[in-house]
Coordinates of C-alpha atoms and ligand atoms in Angstrom, one line a residue:
X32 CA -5.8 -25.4 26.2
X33 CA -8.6 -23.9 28.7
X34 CA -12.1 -25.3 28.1
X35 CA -14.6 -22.5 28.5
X36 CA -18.0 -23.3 29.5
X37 CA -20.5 -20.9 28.0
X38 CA -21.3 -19.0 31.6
X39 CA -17.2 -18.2 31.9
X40 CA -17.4 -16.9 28.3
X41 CA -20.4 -14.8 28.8
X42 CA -19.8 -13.2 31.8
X43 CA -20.3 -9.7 32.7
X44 CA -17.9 -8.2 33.9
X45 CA -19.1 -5.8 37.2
X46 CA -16.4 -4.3 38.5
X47 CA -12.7 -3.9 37.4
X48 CA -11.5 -5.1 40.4
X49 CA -12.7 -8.9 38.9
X50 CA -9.7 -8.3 36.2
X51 CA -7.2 -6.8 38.8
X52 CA -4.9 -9.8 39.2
X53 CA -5.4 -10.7 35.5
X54 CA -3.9 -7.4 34.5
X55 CA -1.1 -8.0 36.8
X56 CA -0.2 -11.4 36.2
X57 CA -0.6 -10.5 32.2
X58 CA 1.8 -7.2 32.3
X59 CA 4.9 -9.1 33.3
X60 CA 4.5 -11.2 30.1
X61 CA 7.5 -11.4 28.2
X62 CA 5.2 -11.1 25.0
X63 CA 3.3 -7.6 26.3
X64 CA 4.0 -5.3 23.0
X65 CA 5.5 -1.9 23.7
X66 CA 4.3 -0.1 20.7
X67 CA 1.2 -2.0 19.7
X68 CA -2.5 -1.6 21.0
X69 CA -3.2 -5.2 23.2
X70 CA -5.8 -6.0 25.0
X71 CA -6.0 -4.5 28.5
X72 CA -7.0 -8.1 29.9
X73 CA -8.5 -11.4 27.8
X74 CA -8.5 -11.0 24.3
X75 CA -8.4 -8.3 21.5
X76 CA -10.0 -8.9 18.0
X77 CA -11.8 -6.2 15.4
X78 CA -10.2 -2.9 15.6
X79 CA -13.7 -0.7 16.0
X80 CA -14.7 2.9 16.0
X81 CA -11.4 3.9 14.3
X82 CA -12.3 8.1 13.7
X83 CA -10.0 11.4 14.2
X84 CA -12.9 13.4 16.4
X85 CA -12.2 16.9 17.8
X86 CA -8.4 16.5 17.0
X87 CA -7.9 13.1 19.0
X88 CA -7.9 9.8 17.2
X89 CA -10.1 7.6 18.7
X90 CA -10.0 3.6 18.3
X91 CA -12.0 1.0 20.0
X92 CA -11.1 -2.9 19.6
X93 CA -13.3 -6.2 20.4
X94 CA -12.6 -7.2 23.9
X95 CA -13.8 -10.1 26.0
X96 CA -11.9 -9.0 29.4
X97 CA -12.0 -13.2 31.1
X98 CA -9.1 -14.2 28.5
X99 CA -8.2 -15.6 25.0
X100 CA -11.6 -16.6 24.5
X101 CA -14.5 -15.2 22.1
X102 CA -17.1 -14.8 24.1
X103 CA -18.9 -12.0 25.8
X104 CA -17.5 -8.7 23.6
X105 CA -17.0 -5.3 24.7
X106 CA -15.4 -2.2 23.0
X107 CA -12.0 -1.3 24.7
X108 CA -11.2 2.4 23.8
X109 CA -7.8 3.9 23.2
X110 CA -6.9 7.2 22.0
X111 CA -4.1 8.7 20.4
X112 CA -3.3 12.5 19.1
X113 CA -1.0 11.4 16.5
X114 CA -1.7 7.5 15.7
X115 CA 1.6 6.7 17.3
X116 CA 1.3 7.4 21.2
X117 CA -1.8 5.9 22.6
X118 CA -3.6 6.0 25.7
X119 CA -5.9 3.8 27.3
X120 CA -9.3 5.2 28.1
X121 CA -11.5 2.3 29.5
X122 CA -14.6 0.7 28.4
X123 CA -15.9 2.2 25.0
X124 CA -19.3 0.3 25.2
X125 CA -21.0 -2.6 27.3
X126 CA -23.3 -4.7 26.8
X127 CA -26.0 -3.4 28.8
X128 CA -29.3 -4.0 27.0
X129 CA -31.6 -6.3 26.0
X130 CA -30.5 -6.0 22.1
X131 CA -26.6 -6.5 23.0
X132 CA -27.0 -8.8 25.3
X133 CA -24.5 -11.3 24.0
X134 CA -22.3 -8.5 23.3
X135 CA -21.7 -5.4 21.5
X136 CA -19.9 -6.5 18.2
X137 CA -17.8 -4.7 15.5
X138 CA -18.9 -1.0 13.7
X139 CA -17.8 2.0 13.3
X140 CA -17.5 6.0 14.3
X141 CA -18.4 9.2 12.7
X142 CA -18.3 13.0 13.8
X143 CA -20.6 15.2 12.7
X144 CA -20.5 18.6 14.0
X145 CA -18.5 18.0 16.7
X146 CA -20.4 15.0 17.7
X147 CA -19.2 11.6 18.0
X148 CA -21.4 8.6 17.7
X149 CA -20.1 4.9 17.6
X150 CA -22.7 2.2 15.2
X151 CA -22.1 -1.1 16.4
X152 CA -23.6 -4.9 16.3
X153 CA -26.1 -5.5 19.2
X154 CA -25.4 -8.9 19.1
X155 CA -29.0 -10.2 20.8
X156 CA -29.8 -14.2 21.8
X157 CA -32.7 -15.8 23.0
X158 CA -33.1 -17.9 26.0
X159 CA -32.8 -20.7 23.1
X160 CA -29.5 -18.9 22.1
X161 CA -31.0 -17.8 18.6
X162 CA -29.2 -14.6 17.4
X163 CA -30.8 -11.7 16.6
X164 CA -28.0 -9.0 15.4
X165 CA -29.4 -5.3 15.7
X166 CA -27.7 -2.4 14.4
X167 CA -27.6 0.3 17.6
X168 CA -26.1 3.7 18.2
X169 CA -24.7 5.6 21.0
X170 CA -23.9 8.9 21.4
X171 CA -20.3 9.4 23.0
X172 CA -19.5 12.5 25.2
X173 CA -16.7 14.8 25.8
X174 CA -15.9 12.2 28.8
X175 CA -15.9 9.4 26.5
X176 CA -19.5 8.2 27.8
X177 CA -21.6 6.6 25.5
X178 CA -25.3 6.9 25.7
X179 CA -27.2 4.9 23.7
X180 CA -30.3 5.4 21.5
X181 CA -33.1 3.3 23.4
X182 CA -33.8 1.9 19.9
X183 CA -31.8 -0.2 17.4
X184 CA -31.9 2.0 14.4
X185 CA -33.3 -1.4 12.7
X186 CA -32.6 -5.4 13.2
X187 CA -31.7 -7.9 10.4
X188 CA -33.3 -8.5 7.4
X189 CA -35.9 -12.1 7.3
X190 CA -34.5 -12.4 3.8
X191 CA -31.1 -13.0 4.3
X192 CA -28.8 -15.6 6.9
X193 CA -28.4 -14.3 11.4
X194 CA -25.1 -13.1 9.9
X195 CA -25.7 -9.1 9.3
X196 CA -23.3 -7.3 11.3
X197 CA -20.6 -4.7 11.6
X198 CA -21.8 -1.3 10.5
X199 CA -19.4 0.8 8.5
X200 CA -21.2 4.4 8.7
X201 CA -20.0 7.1 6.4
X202 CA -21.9 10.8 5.0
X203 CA -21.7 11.0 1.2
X204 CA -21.4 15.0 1.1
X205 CA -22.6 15.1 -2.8
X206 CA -25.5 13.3 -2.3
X207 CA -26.1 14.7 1.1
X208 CA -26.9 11.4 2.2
X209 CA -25.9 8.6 5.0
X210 CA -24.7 5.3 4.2
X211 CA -24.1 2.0 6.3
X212 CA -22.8 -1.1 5.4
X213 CA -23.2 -4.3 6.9
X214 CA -21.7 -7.7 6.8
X215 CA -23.7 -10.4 5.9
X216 CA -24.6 -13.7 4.1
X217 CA -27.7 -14.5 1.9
X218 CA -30.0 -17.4 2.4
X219 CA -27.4 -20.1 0.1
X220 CA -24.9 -18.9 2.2
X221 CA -23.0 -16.4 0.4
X222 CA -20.9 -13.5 1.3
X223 CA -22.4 -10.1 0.5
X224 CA -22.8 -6.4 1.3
X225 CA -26.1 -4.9 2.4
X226 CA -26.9 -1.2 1.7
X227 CA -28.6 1.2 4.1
X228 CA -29.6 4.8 3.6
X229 CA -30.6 7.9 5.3
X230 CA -31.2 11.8 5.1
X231 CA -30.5 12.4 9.0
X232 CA -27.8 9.7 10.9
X233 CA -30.3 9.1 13.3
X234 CA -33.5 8.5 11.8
X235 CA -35.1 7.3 9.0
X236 CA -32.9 4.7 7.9
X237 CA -34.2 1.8 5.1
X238 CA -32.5 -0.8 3.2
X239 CA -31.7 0.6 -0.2
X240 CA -30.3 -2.6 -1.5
X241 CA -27.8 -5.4 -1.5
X242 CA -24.4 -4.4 -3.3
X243 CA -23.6 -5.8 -6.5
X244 CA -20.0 -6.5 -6.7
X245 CA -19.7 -7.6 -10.3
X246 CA -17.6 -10.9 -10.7
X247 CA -18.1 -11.1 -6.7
X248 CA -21.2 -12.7 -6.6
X249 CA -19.9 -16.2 -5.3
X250 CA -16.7 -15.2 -3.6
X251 CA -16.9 -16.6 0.3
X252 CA -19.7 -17.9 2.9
X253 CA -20.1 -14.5 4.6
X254 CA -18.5 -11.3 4.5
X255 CA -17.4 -9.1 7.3
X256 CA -16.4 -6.0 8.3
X257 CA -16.8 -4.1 5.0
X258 CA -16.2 -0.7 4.5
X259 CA -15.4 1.7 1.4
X260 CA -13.8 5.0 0.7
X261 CA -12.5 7.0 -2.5
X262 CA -9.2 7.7 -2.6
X263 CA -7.0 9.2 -5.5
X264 CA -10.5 9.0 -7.8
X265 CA -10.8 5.6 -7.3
X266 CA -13.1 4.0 -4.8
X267 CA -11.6 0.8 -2.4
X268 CA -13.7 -1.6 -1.7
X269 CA -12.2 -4.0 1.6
X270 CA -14.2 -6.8 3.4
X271 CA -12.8 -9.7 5.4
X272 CA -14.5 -13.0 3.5
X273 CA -15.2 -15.9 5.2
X274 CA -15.7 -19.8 4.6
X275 CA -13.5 -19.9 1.5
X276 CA -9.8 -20.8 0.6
X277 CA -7.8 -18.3 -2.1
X278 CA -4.6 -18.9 -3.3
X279 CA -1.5 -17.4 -1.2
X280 CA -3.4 -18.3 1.9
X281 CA -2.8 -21.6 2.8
X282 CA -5.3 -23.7 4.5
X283 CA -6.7 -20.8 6.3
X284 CA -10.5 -19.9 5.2
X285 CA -10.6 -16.5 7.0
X286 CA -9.1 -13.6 4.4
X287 CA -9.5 -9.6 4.1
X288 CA -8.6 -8.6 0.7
X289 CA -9.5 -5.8 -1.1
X290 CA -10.9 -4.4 -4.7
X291 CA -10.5 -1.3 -6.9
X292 CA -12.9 -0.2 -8.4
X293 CA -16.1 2.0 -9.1
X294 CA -18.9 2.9 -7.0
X295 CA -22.2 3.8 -8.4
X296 CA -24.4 4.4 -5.8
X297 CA -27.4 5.0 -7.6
X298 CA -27.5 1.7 -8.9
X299 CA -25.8 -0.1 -5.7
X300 CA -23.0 -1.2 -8.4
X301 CA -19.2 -1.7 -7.6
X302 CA -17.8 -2.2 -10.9
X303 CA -14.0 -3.3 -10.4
X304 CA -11.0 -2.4 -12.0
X305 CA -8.7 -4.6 -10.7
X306 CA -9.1 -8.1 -9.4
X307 CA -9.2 -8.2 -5.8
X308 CA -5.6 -8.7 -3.9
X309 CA -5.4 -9.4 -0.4
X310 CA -4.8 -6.1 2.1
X311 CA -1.9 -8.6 3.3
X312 CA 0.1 -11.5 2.5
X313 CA 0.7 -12.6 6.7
X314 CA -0.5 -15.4 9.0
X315 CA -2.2 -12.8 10.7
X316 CA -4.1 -10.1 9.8
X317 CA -7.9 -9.4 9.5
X318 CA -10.7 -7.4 10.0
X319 CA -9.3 -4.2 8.6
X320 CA -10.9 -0.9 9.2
X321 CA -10.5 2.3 7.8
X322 CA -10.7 5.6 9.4
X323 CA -13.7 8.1 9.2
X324 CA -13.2 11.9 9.5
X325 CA -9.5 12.1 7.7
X326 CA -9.0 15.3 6.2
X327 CA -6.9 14.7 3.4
X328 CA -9.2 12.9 0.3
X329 CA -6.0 11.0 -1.0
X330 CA -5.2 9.4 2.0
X331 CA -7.4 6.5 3.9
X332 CA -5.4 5.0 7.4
X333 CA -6.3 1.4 7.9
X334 CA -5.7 -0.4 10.7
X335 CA -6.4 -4.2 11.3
X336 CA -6.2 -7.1 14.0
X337 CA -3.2 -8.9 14.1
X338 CA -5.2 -12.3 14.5
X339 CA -7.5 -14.5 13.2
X340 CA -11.0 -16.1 13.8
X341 CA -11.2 -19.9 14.6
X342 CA -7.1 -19.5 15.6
X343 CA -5.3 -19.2 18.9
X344 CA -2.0 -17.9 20.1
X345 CA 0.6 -19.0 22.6
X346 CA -0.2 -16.3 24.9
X347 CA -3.7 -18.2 25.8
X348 CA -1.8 -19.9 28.6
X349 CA -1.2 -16.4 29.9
X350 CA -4.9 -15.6 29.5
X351 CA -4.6 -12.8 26.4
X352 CA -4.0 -12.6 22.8
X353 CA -4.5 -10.4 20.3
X354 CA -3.2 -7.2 19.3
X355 CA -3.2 -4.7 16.6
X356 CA -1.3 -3.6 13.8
X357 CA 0.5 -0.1 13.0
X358 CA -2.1 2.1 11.5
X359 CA -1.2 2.1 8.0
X360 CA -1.8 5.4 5.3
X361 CA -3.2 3.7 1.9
X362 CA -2.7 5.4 -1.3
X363 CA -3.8 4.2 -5.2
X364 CA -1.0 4.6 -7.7
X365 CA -1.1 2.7 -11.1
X366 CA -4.7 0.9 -10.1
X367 CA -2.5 -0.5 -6.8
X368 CA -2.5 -0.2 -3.2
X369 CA 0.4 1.5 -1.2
X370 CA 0.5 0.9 2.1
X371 CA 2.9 2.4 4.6
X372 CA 3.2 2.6 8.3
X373 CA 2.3 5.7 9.4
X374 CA 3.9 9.2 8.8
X375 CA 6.3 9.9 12.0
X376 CA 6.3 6.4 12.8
X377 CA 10.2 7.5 12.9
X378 CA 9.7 9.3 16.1
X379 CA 9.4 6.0 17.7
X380 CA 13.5 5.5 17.1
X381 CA 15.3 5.7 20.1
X382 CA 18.9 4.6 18.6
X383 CA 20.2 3.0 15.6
X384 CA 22.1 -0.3 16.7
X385 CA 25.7 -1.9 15.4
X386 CA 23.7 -4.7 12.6
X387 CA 26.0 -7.3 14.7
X388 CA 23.1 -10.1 13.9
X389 CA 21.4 -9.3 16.8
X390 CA 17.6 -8.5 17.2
X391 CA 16.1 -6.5 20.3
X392 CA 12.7 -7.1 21.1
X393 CA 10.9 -3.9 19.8
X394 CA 13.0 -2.6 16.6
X395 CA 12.6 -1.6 13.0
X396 CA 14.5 -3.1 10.4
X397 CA 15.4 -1.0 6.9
X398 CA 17.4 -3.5 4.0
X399 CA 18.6 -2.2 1.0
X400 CA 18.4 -5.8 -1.1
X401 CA 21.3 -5.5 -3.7
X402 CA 21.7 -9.1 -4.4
X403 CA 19.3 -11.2 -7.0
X404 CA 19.1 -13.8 -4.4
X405 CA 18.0 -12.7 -1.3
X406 CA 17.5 -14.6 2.4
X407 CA 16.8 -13.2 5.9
X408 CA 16.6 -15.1 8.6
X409 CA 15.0 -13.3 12.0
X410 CA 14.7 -14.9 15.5
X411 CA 17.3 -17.7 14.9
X412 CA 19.6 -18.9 17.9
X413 CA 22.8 -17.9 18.0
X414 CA 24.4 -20.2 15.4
X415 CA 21.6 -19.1 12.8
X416 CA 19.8 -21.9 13.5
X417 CA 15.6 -22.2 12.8
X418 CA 13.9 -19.2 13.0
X419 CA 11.6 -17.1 10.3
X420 CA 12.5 -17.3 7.4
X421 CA 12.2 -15.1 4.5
X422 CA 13.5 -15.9 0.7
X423 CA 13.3 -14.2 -2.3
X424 CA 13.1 -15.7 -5.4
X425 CA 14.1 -13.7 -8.1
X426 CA 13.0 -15.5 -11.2
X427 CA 9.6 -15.6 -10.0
X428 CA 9.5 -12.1 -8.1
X429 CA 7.9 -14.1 -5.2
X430 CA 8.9 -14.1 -1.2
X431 CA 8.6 -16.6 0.7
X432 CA 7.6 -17.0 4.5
X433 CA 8.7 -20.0 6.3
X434 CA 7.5 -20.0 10.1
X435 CA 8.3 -23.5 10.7
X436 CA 11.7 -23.0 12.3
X437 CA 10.4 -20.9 15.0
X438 CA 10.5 -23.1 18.7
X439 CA 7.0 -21.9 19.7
X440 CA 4.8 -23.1 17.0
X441 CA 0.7 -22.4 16.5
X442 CA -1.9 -23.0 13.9
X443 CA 0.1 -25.1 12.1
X444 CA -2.8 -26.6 10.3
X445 CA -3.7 -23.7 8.5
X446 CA -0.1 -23.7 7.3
X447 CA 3.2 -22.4 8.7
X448 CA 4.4 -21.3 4.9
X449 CA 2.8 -18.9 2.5
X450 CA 4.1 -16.7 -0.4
X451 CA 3.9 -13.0 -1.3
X452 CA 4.3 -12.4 -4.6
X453 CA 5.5 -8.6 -5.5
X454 CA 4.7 -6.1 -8.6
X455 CA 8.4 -5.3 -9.4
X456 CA 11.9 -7.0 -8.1
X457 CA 12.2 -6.7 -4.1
X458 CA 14.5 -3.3 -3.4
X459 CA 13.8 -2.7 -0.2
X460 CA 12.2 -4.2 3.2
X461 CA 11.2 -2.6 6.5
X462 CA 9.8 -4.0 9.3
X463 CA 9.0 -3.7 12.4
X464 CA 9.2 -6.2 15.0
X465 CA 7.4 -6.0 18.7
X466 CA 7.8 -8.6 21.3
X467 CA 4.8 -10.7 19.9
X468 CA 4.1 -9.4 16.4
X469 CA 6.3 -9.3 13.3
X470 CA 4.8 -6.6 10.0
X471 CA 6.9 -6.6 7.2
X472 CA 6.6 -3.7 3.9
X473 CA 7.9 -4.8 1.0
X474 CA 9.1 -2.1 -1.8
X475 CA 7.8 1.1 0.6
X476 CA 4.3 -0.5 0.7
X477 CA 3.8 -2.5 -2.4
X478 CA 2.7 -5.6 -0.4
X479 CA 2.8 -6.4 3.6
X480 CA 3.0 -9.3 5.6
X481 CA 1.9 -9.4 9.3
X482 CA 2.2 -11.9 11.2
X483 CA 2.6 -13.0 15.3
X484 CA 5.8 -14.1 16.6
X485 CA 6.6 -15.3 20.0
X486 CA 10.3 -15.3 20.4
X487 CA 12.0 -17.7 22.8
X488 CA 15.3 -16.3 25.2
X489 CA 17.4 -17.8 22.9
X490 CA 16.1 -16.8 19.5
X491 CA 17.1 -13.7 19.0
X492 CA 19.8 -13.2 16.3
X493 CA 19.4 -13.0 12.5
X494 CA 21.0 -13.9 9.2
X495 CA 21.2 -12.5 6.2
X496 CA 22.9 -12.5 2.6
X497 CA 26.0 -11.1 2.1
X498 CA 26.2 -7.4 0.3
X499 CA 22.7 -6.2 1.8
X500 CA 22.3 -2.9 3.6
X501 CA 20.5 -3.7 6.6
X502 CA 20.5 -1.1 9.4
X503 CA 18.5 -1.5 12.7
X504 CA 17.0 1.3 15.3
X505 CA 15.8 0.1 18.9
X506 CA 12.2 1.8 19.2
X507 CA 10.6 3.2 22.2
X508 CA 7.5 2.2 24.0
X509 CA 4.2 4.0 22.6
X510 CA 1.6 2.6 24.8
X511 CA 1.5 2.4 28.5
X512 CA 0.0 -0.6 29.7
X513 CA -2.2 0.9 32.1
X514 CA -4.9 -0.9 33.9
X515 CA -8.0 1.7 33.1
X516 CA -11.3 0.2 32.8
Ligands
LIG512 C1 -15.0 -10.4 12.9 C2 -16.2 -10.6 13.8 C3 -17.3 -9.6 13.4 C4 -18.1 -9.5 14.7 C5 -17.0 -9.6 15.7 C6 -17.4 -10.2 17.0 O1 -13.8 -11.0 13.5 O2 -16.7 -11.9 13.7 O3 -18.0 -10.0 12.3 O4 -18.9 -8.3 14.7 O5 -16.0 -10.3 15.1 O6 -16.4 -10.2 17.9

């Protein structure tokens, strides 16, 4: 694999003609998605400033444009009117300023009064590369341009690790005031939530408090990209911890799980309900974010990065990686998540397709499962040979996800096999299969599984057990993959 040196990682970029050829040389990929948000050029990570604004959804993501490298991160903003069709729209922010000027990292969006503002990470180093992560605003306008304040709203705390990052901005309209919370890690290195309040969204902003997560107080090295929101009654915690291994997830140390609970924010308490279960069972899923400014107080939409930190994907050869998932509508019932894809997600159907065993490159797959024992086997050859496979065991209400068959393996370390247990006997399955990415919803959104998938020529044929309904729709493209910068 490439070998960065730290100048090619931080460059700037200075005009989009730099990433011209890139962008050409990328869209003929046989992995490009067709209904998934990918990176433009380079690499995708942290969906950012997910918000509905002015009826237009709006959704940045963590881009370094040079290629499947962390390095120098900019927003890359895409819009949609329905969370199904998207549109590229160019650079959402740029790291232009002395206190981003190793990047403008993950945060978040709110509109207020018809007024859109994006609250990111100024990620700041010193000649002696010493990070310095400020928390900064800018205002966007009607043409999408952001103009920052000249001022972080305030830098990190002395009493607490460099990692404080990722503002999650949200108006509490009972107690008529502001909240932001940010990523970060105490001095013994332990992943937390730090609380920031204000009157006005613009001024006056102090720390009110780190969040006490009872039974959470040693759970991970760092936590990031937290965010929370009531829905149904009940407030959802979710944060992506770091440093740590937890059952169901292999070797890997990078997680985003979730917790039910109660928030009392006069005491800076989250008292949970429930243990905390992970937002997905995949390889590949992290950094989830939740919308700001939906209208309906049952509902949250998520959305996450089909990724990991620390990983890489086959498609670094071609210079990108990265994309991200469906948004997703969340719903509480019995003290559980629900997640499913997004409402009209049907539209995307162009045809439903003879179940002859054969998969097409962008499709969703429905299966009645009427048999105790249950396999599917996706992107085997013709003969039903390797593949991805997926068993069901019945006794102990647990699927399992075997990657190893596939011919284009990655991350193998952090394990190519992981479980996903279920709440009540697998009924049903739908998924939805793109040319790089693979998300699976177990009993209408009782648990997920995400993961990538890069499909050789000849694997692309499935098995499964007799006496299951399975029926198949090709799906049409959502997203052009315009080069706007
Ligand atoms: C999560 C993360 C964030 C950070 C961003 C930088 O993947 O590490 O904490 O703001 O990515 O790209």
């Amino acid at each position: 694999m490439k070998q960065w040196t730290l100048e090619e990682r931080y460059r700037v970029l200075k005009s989009p003609n730099e990433i011209k050829d890139l962008h050409t040389k990328i869209s003929k990929s046989k992995y490009r998605q067709s209904y998934h948000i990918q990176p433009v050029t380079g690499l995708s990570s942290d969906p950012n400033g997910f918000v509905y604004h002015k009826g237009t959804w709006h959704l940045c993501y963590q881009w370094c444009p040079w290629g499947a490298v962390h390095g120098l991160k900019y927003w890359y903003h895409v819009s949609s009117k329905d969370l199904i069709f998207w549109k590229n729209e160019g650079i959402g922010l740029k790291p232009d300023c002395v206190y981003d000027n190793k990047g403008t990292h993950s945060g978040s969006a709110i509109s207020i009064n018809d007024e859109l503002y994006f609250f990111y990470t100024g990620n700041h180093r010193n000649e002696k590369w010493i990070r310095t992560p400020y928390t900064c605003v800018a205002k966007v306008d009607d043409d999408g341009i952001p103009i920052k304040l000249s001022e972080p709203l305030f830098g990190p705390r002395a009493d607490y690790s460099e990692h404080q990052r990722d503002p999650k901005v949200f108006y509490h309209k009972e107690r008529k005031t502001y909240y932001i919370f940010i990523g970060a890690q105490t001095q013994d290195l332990r992943g937390c939530v730090l609380v920031y309040e204000s009157k006005e969204l613009l001024n006056g902003w102090h720390f009110a408090g780190e969040l006490k997560v009872i039974g959470f107080e040693n759970f991970g090295g760092m936590w990031e990209c937290p965010c929370i929101q009531k829905i149904n009654g009940k407030d959802i915690l979710i944060f992506s911890p770091q440093y740590t291994k937890l059952p169901y997830r292999g070797e890997n140390t990078n997680h985003n799980v979730y917790i039910i609970g109660k928030m009392d924010y006069d005491t800076l308490t989250f008292t949970p309900e429930t243990d905390y279960q992970h937002l997905d069972y995949g390889f590949d899923f992290y950094a989830a974010q939740l919308a700001s400014n939906v209208s309906d107080p049952d509902k949250a939409i998520i959305i996450a990065w089909i990724g990991l930190p620390d990983n890489h994907y086959p498609t670094a050869e071609e210079d990108w990686e990265g994309s991200m998932t469906l948004p997703r509508e969340l719903r509480i019932k019995d003290n559980r998540l629900i997640q499913t894809p997004i409402s009209g997600i049907e539209s995307l159907r162009h045809q439903e397709i003879e179940p002859t065993g054969t998969l097409l490159n962008a499709c969703e797959i429905q299966i009645n499962v009427r048999n105790r024992k249950f396999d599917l086997n996706l992107f085997t050859d013709i003969s039903g040979n390797g593949g991805f496979r997926f068993h069901y065991d019945e006794t102990k209400q647990l699927c399992t996800i075997d990657r190893t068959g596939l011919k284009k393996r990655f991350n193998e370390e952090i394990g190519e096999i992981l479980s996903m247990p279920l709440h009540s006997p697998l009924k049903h399955l739908q998924i939805f299969i793109d040319h790089c990415s693979i998300e699976i919803f177990a009993n209408h959104g009782e648990a997920t599984f995400t993961s990538h998938v890069y499909p050789m020529a000849n694997e692309h044929h499935y098995t499964i057990s007799e006496n299951n309904a399975l029926k198949i729709w090709s799906l049409n493209a959502s997203i052009k993959d315009d080069f706007i910068i």
